[in-house]
Coordinates of C-alpha atoms in Angstrom, one line a residue:
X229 CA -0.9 12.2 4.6
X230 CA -2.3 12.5 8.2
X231 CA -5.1 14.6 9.0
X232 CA -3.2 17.1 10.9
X233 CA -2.8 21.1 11.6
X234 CA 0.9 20.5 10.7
X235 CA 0.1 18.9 7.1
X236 CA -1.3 21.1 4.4
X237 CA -3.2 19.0 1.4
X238 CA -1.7 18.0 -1.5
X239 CA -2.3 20.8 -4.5
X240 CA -5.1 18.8 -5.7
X241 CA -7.1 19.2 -2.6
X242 CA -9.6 21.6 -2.8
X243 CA -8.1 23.8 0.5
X244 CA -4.7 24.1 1.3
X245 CA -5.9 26.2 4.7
X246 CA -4.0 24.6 8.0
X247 CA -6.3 24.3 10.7
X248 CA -6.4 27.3 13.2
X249 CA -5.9 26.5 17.3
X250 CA -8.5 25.9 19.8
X251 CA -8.8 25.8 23.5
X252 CA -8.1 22.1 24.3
X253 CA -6.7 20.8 21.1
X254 CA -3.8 18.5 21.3
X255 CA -1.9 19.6 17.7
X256 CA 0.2 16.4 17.5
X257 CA 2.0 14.5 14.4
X258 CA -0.3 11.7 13.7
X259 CA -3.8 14.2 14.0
X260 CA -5.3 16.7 16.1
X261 CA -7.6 15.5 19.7
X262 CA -9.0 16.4 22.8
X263 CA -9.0 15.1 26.2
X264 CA -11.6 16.4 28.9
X265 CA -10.6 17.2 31.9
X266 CA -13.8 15.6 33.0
X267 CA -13.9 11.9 34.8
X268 CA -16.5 9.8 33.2
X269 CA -19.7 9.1 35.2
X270 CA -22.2 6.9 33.5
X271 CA -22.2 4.1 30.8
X272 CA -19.5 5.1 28.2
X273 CA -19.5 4.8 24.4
X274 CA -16.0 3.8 22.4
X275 CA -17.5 4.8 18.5
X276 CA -14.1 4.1 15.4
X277 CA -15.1 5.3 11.9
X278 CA -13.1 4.2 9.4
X279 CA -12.5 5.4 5.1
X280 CA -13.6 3.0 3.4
X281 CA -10.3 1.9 1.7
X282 CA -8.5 1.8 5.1
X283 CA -9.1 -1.7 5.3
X284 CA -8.2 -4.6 3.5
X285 CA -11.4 -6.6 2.3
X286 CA -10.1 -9.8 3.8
X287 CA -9.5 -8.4 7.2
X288 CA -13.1 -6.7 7.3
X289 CA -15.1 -10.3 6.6
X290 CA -12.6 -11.8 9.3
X291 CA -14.1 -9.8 11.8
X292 CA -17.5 -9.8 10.8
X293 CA -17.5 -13.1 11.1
X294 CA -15.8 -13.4 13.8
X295 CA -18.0 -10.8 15.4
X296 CA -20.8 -12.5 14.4
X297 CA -20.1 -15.6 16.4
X298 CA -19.1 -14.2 19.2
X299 CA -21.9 -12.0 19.6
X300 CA -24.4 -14.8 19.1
X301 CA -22.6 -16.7 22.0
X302 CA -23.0 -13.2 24.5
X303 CA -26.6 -14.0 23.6
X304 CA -27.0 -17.2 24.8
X305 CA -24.2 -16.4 28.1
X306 CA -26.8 -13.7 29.0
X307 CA -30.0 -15.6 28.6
X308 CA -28.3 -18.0 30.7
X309 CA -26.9 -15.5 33.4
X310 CA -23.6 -17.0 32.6
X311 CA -21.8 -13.3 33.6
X312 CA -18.4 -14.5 33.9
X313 CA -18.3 -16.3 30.4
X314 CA -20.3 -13.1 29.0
X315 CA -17.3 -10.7 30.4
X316 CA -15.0 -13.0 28.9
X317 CA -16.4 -13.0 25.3
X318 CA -16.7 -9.2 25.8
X319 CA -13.2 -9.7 26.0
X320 CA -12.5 -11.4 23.0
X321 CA -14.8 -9.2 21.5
X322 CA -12.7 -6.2 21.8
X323 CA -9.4 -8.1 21.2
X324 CA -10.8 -9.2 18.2
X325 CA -11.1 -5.8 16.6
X326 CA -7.7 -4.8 18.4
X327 CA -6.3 -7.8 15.8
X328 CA -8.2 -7.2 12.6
X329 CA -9.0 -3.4 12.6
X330 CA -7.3 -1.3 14.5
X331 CA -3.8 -3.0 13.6
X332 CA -4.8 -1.5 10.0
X333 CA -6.3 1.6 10.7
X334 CA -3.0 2.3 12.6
X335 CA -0.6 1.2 9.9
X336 CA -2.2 4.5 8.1
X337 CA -3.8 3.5 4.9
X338 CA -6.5 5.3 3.2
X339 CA -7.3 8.6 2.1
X340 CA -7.3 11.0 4.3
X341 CA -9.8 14.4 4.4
X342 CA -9.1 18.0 3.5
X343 CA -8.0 19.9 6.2
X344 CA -10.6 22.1 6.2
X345 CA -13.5 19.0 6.8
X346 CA -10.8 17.9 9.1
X347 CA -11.2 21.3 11.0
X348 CA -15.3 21.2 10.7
X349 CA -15.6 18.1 12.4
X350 CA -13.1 18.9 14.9
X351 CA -15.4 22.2 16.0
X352 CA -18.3 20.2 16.0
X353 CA -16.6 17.4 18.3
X354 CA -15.6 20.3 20.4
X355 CA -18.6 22.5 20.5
X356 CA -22.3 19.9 19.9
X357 CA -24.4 19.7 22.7
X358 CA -25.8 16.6 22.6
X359 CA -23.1 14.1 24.3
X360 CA -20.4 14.7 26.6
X361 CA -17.1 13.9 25.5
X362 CA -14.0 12.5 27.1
X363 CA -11.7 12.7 24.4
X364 CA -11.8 12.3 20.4
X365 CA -9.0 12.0 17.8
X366 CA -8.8 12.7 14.0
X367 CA -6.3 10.8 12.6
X368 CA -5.3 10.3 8.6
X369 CA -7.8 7.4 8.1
X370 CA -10.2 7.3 11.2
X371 CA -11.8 9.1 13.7
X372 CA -12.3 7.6 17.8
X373 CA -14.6 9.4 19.7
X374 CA -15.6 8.5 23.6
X375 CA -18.3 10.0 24.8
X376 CA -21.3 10.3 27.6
X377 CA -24.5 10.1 25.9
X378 CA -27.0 13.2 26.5
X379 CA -29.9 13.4 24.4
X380 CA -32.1 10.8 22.8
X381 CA -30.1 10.6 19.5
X382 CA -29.2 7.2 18.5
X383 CA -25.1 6.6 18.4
X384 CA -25.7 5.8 14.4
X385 CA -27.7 9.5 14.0
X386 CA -24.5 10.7 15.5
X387 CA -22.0 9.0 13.6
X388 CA -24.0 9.8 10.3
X389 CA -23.8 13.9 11.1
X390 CA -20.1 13.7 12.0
X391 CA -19.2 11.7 8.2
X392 CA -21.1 14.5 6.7
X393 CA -18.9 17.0 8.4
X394 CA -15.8 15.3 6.1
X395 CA -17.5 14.8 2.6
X396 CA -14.5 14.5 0.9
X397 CA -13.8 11.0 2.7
X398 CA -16.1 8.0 1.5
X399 CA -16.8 6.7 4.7
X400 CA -16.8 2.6 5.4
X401 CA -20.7 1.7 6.3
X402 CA -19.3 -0.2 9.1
X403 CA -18.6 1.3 12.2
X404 CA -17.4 -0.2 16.2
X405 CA -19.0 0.6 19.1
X406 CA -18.2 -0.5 22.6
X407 CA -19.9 0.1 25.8
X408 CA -17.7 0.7 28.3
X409 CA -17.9 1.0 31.9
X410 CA -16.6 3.9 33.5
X411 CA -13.6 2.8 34.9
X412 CA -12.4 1.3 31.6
X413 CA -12.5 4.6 29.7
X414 CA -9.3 6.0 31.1
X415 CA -7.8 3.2 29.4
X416 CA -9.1 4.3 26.2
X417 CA -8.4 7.9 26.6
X418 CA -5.0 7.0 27.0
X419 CA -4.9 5.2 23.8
X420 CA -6.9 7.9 22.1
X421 CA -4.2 10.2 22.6
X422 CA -1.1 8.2 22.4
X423 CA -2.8 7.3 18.9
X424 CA -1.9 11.2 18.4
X425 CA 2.1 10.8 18.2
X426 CA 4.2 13.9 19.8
X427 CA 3.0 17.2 20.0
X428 CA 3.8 19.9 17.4
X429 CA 6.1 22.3 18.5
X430 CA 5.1 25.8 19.1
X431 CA 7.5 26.8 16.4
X432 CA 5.7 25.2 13.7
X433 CA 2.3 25.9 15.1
X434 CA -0.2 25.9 11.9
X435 CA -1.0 30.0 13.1
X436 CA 2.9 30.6 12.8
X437 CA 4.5 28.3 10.0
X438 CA 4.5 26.8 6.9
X439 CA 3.5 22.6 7.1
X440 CA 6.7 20.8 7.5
X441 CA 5.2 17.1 8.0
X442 CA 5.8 14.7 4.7
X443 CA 4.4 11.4 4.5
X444 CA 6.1 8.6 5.9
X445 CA 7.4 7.0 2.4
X446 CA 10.9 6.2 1.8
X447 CA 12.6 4.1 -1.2
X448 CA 16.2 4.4 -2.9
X449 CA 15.8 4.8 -6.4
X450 CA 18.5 2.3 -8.2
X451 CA 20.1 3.2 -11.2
X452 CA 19.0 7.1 -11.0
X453 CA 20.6 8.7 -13.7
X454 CA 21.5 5.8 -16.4
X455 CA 17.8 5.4 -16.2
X456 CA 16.9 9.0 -16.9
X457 CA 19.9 9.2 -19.6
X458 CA 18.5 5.8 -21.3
X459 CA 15.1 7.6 -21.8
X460 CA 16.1 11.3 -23.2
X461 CA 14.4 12.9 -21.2
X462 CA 14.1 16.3 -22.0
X463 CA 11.0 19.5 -22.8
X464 CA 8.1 18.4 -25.0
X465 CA 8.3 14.8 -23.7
X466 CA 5.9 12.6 -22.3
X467 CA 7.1 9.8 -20.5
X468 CA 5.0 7.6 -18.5
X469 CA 6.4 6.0 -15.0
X470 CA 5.2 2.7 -14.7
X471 CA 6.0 2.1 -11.0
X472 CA 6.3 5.2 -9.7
X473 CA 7.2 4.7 -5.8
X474 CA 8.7 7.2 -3.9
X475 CA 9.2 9.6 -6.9
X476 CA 12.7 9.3 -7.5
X477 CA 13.1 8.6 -11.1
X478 CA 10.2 11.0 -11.9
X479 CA 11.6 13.7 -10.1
X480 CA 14.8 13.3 -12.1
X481 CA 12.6 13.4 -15.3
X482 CA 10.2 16.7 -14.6
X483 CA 14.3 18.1 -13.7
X484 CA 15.0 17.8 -17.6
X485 CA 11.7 18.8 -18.5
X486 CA 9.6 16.3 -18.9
X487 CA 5.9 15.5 -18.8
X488 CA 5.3 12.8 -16.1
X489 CA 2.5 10.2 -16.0
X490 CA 3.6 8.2 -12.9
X491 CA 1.2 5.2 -11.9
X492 CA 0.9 3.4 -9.1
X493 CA -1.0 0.6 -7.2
X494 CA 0.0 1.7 -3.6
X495 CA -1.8 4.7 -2.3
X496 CA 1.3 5.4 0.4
X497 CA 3.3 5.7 -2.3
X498 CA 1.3 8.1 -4.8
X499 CA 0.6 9.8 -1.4
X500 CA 4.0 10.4 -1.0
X501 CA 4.9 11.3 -4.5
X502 CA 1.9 13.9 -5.0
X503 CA 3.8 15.5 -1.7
X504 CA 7.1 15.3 -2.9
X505 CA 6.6 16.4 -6.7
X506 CA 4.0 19.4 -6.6
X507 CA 6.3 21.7 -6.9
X508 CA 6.2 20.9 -10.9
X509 CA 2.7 21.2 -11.4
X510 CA 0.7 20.0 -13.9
X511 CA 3.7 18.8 -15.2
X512 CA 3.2 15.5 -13.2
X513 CA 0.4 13.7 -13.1
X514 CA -0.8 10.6 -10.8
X515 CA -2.7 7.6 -12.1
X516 CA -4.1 4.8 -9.1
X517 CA -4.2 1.6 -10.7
X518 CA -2.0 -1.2 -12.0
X519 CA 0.6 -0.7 -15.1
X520 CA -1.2 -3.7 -17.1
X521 CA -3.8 -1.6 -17.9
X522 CA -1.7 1.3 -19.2
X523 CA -3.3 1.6 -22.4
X524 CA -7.0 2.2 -20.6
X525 CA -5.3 4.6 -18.2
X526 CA -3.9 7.1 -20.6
X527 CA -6.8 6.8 -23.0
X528 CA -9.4 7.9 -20.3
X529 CA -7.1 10.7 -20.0
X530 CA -6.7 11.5 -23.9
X531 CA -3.1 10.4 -24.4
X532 CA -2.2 7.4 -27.1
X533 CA 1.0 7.7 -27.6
X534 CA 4.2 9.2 -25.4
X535 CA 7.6 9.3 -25.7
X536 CA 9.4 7.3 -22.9
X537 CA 7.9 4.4 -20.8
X538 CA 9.8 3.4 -17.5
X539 CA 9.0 0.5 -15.6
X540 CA 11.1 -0.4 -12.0
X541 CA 9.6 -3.8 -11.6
X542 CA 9.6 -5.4 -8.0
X543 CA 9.3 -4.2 -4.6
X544 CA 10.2 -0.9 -3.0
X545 CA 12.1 0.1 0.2
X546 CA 9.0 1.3 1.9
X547 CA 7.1 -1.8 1.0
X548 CA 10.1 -4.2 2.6
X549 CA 10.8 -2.1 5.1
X550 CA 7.5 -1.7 6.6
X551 CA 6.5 -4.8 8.8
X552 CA 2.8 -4.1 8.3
X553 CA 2.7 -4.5 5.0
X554 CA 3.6 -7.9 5.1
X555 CA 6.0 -8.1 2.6
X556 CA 9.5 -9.0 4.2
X557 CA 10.3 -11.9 6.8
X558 CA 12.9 -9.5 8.4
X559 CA 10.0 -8.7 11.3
X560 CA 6.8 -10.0 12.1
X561 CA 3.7 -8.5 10.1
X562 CA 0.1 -9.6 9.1
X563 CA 1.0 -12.2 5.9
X564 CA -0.3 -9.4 3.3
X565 CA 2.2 -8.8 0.5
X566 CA -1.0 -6.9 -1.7
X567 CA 0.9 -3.8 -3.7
X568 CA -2.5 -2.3 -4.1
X569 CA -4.3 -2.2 0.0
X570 CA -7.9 -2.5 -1.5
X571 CA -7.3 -5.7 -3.2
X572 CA -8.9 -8.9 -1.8
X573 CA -6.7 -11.3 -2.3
X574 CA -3.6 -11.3 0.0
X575 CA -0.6 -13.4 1.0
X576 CA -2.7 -15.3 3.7
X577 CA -5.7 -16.3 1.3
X578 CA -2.7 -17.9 -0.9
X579 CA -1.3 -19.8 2.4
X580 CA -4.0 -20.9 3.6
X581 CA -6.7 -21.2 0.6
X582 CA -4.4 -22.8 -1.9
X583 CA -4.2 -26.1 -2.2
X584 CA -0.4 -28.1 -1.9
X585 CA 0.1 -28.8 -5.5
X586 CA -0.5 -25.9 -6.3
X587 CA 1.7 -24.1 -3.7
X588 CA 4.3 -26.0 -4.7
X589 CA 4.1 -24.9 -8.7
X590 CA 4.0 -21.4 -6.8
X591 CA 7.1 -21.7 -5.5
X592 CA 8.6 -23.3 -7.8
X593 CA 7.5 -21.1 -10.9
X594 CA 8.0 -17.7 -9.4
X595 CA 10.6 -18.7 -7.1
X596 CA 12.8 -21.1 -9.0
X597 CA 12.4 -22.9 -5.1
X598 CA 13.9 -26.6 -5.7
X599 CA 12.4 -27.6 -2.3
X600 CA 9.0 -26.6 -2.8
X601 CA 7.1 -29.6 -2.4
X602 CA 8.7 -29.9 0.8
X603 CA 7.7 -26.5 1.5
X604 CA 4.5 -26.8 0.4
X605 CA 3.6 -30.1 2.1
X606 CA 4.7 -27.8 5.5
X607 CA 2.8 -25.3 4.8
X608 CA -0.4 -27.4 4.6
X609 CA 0.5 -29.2 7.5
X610 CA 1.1 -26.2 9.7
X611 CA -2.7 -24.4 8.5
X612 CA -4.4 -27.6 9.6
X613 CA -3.8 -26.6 13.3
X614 CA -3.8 -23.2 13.0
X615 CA -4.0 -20.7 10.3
X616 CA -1.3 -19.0 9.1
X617 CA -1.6 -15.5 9.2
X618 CA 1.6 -13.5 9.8
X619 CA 4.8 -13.2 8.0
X620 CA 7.0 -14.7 11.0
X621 CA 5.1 -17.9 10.9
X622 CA 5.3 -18.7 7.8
X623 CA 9.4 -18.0 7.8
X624 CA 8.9 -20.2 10.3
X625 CA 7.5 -23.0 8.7
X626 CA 10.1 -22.7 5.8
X627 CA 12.9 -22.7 8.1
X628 CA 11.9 -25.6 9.2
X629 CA 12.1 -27.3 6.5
X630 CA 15.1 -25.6 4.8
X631 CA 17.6 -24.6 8.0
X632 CA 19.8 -21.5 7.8
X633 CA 22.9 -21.7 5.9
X634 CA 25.2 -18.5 4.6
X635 CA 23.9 -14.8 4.8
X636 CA 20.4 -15.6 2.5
X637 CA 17.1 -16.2 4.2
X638 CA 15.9 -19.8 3.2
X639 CA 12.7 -18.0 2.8
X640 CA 13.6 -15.8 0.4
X641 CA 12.9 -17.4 -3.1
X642 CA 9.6 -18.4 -1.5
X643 CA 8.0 -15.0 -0.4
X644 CA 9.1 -13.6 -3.3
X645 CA 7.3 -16.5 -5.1
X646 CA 3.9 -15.3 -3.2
X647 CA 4.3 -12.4 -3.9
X648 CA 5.0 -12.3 -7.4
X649 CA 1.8 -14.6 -7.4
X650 CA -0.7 -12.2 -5.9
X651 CA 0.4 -9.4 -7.3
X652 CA 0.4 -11.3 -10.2
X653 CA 2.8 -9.5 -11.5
X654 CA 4.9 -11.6 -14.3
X655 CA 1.2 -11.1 -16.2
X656 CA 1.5 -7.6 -15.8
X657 CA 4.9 -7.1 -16.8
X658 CA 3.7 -9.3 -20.3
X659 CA 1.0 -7.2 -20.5
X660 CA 3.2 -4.0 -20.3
X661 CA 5.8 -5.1 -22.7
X662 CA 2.9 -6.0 -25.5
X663 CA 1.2 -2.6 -25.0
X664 CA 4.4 -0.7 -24.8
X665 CA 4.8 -1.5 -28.9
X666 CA 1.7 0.4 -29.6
X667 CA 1.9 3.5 -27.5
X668 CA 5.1 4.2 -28.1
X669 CA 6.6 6.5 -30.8
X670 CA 8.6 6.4 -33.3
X671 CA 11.9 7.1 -31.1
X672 CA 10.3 6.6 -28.3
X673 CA 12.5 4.6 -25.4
X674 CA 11.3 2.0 -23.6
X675 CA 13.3 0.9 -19.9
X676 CA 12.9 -1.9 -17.8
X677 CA 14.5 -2.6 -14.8
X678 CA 14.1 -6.4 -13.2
X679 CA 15.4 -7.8 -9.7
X680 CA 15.3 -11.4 -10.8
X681 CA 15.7 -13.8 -13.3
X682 CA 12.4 -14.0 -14.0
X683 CA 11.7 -10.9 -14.9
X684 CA 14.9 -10.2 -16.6
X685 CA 14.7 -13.6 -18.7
X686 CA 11.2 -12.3 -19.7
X687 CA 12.3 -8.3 -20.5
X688 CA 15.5 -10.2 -22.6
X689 CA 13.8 -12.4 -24.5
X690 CA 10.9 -10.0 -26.0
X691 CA 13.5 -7.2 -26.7
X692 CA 15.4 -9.8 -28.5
X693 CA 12.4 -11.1 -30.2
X694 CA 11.0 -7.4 -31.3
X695 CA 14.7 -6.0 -32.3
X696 CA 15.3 -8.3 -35.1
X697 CA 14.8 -7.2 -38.9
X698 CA 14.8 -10.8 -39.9
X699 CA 13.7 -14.3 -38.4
X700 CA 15.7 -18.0 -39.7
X701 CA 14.5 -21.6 -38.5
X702 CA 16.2 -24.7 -39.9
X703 CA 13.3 -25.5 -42.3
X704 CA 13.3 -22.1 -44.1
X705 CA 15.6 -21.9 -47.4
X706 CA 15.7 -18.4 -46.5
X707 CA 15.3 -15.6 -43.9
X708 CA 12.0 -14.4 -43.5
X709 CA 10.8 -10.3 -42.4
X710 CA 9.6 -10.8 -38.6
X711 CA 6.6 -9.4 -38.3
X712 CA 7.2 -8.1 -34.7
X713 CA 9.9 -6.3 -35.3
X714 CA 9.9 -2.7 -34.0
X715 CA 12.8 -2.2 -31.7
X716 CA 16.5 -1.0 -31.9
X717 CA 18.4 -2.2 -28.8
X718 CA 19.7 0.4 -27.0
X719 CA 21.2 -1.6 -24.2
X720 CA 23.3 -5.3 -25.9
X721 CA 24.2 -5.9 -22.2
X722 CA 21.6 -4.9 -18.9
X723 CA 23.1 -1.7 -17.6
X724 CA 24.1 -2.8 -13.6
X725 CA 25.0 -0.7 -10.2
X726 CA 28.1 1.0 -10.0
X727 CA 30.2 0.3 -6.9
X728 CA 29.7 3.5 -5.6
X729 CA 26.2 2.5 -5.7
X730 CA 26.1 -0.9 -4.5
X731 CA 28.0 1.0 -1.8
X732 CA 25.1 3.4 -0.7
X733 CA 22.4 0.6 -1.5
X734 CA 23.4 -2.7 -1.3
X735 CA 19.5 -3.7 -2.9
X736 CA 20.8 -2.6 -5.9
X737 CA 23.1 -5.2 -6.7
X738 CA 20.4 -7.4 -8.0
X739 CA 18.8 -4.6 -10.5
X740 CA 19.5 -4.8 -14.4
X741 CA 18.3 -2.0 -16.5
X742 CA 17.3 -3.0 -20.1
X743 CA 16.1 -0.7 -22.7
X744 CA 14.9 -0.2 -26.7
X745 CA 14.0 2.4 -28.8
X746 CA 10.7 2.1 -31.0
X747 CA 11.7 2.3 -35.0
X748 CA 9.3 3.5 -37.8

């Protein structure tokens, strides 16, 4: 949720208070600003502050690095009095964090502060007397200030009072500074406050409405209400929401009456959730974290056993849809694919860390991909010139080897194989499945919906394996009791999307919904 006037916090904030007006403030959709009607006159500061889980680990070492060498070669250019190859590192310098920060910080991840703190450091930006300022902007995961220095306060001093300001965002340690010269800073005004999105419309002024703003999440939930049937949903239930996305399927299930427990790797989408679902209290509950450690979730929060787990395995709409994410070959992104942001390992260590044979059992395992040797031998190829780091070159590259043909992407078994593998989430779904026996019930419903064969051959084969009183093998003279039984199959068939549906969301002709009841 952006830090905005027009975006109240979620009910587990500790203010819901919109932020009041002020002389000069630019109330826009993305966060609130200010831009001086002053023109700069000396040496100008650029100063980004970042959360600290805005970022993505791998991106933040990229530039360090990279920052690091570049800055030790603006050393030796200015030793030398080399000023034109000094400008042009300067250059590369700030194009370097255009590439691996500010991309990020504009895609909108992180937590973002309480209005309130939002509101405090907005006064102080507004009223301090210590700097002059062109122009600042709070947005949902950073703050950009430009400023005039005044006083004999270092820039780091500064930057320390303003974090305090906003205690309710853990700040990054890492800051940027650029030094700009006057004539540049126009530029970054300009950015500054395009950054900001539209204005808000008098109308829905913080002074004169309610918040109207909702966080930019969307996914179609597949398979809606045979899902919610399948579990019973109903008062004095707990059910536990696996993959809980946009909200969809839990908002069906606090409808009946249910207790929700949704967890969720992605902080857009509990973001999004917490927005859309307050309205049922405590009722529903959030959990960040990944569904294979379901059993040390709900026991930090007293619960051992409920009475409905839901899993909706795969990918969401948002996740696909969103270029910056990296997880769809539809447009060009940064080659992420990570369902959780603050993970480490992305889409691009695989690529380009990973060495061919074992790209190629990648692709193969998780993608059932018959030419992935050839695939994988391209892909090696390719990183030795350059690295591979977005999501178009790596369709590229398999396009290259496997040309066109009919209305399926040639790249499709394969990013789904890299993603599957970073996520890893084939362990995760095991894991599920194996702790679902113990938390469950007695009547309590487990469903699983898949995307692919993989999954669903997986989700098939332990329902089948867990719903059967007896076990035979050749050898035996005689049926023996198998000592994993503890299912009744609710589902002999996987429940599929109705025309109507497939209609409205053609993504949902690939799901299968699967489910069992836990016996005594």
């Amino acid at each position: 949720m952006p830090i905005s006037p027009s975006s109240s916090p979620p009910k587990n904030e500790q203010s819901n208070a919109l932020l009041p007006t002020h002389p000069g403030w630019i109330i826009a959709e993305n966060g609130i600003g200010f831009k001086s009607d002053s023109p700069p006159q000396i040496t100008v500061y650029s100063i980004i502050f970042w959360a600290d889980d805005a970022l993505p680990s791998g991106a933040l070492e990229a530039w360090q690095q990279e920052k690091k060498s570049i800055s030790e070669a603006m050393t030796k250019a200015g030793i030398k009095g080399a000023y034109g190859k000094l400008r042009t590192l300067a250059e590369e310098l700030r194009q370097l964090f255009i590439e691996k920060i500010e991309f990020f910080l504009r895609a909108g991840a992180g937590t973002h502060a309480h209005a309130k703190e939002a509101h405090a450091l907005a006064c102080e930006l507004s009223e301090q007397n210590y700097s002059d300022i062109l122009a600042w902007g709070i947005y949902q995961n950073h703050v950009h200030v430009l400023l005039e220095l005044s006083s004999d306060l270092s820039i780091d001093d500064i930057v320390t009072r303003w974090q305090k300001l906003m205690p309710g965002t853990n700040w990054a340690k890492q800051c940027h500074v650029e030094a700009l010269k006057a004539q540049e800073a126009n530029a970054y005004i300009t950015r500054i406050i395009d950054k900001l999105g539209a204005p808000i419309p008098e109308s829905q002024a913080p002074d004169q409405a309610e918040a109207t703003e909702k966080p930019d999440f969307h996914h179609i939930t597949v398979l809606l209400h045979e899902t919610v049937e399948l579990l019973a949903a109903g008062p004095d239930r707990h059910i536990i929401d696996c993959t809980l996305g946009g909200g969809g399927h839990t908002e069906l299930l606090l409808e009946q009456g249910a207790t929700v427990w949704g967890i969720d790797r992605d902080p857009e989408a509990r973001r999004a959730a917490s927005h859309r679902l307050a309205r049922f209290g405590n009722r529903f509950k959030v959990l960040a974290g990944n569904f294979n450690d379901i059993e040390t979730l709900l026991t930090q929060h007293g619960l051992n056993h409920v009475h409905g787990i839901l899993a909706d395995l795969g990918v969401s709409s948002h996740q696909l849809d969103k270029a910056e994410r990296g997880f769809s070959f539809r447009e060009d992104g940064p080659l992420d694919m990570r369902m959780d942001t603050r993970a480490a390992y992305s889409a691009q260590n695989l690529v380009n860390e990973a060495s061919e044979s074992e790209l190629a059992d990648i692709l193969w395992q998780f993608g059932e991909e018959r030419a992935s040797r050839a695939i994988a031998r391209a892909i090696v190829k390719a990183r030795q010139l350059n690295p591979i780091t977005t999501t178009g070159q790596l369709a590229h590259i398999i396009e290259s080897v496997l040309p066109r043909k009919g209305r399926q992407h040639p790249g499709t078994r394969s990013f789904q194989a890299i993603r599957i593998a970073v996520n890893g989430e084939l362990d995760a779904l095991d894991s599920l499945l194996d702790s679902a026996t113990r938390l469950l019930y007695p009547g309590g419903r487990l469903a699983i919906i898949t995307f692919h064969s993989l999954e669903d051959r997986r989700v098939k084969q332990f329902f089948d394996r867990h719903s059967k009183a007896e076990i035979d093998r050749p050898e035996w003279p005689a049926p023996r009791p198998n000592p994993d039984y503890c299912f009744r199959q609710l589902t002999k068939k996987p429940i599929i999307a109705s025309d109507l549906e497939l209609s409205e969301n053609p993504r949902s002709r690939s799901a299968k919904l699967r489910g069992v009841e836990k016996i005594n």
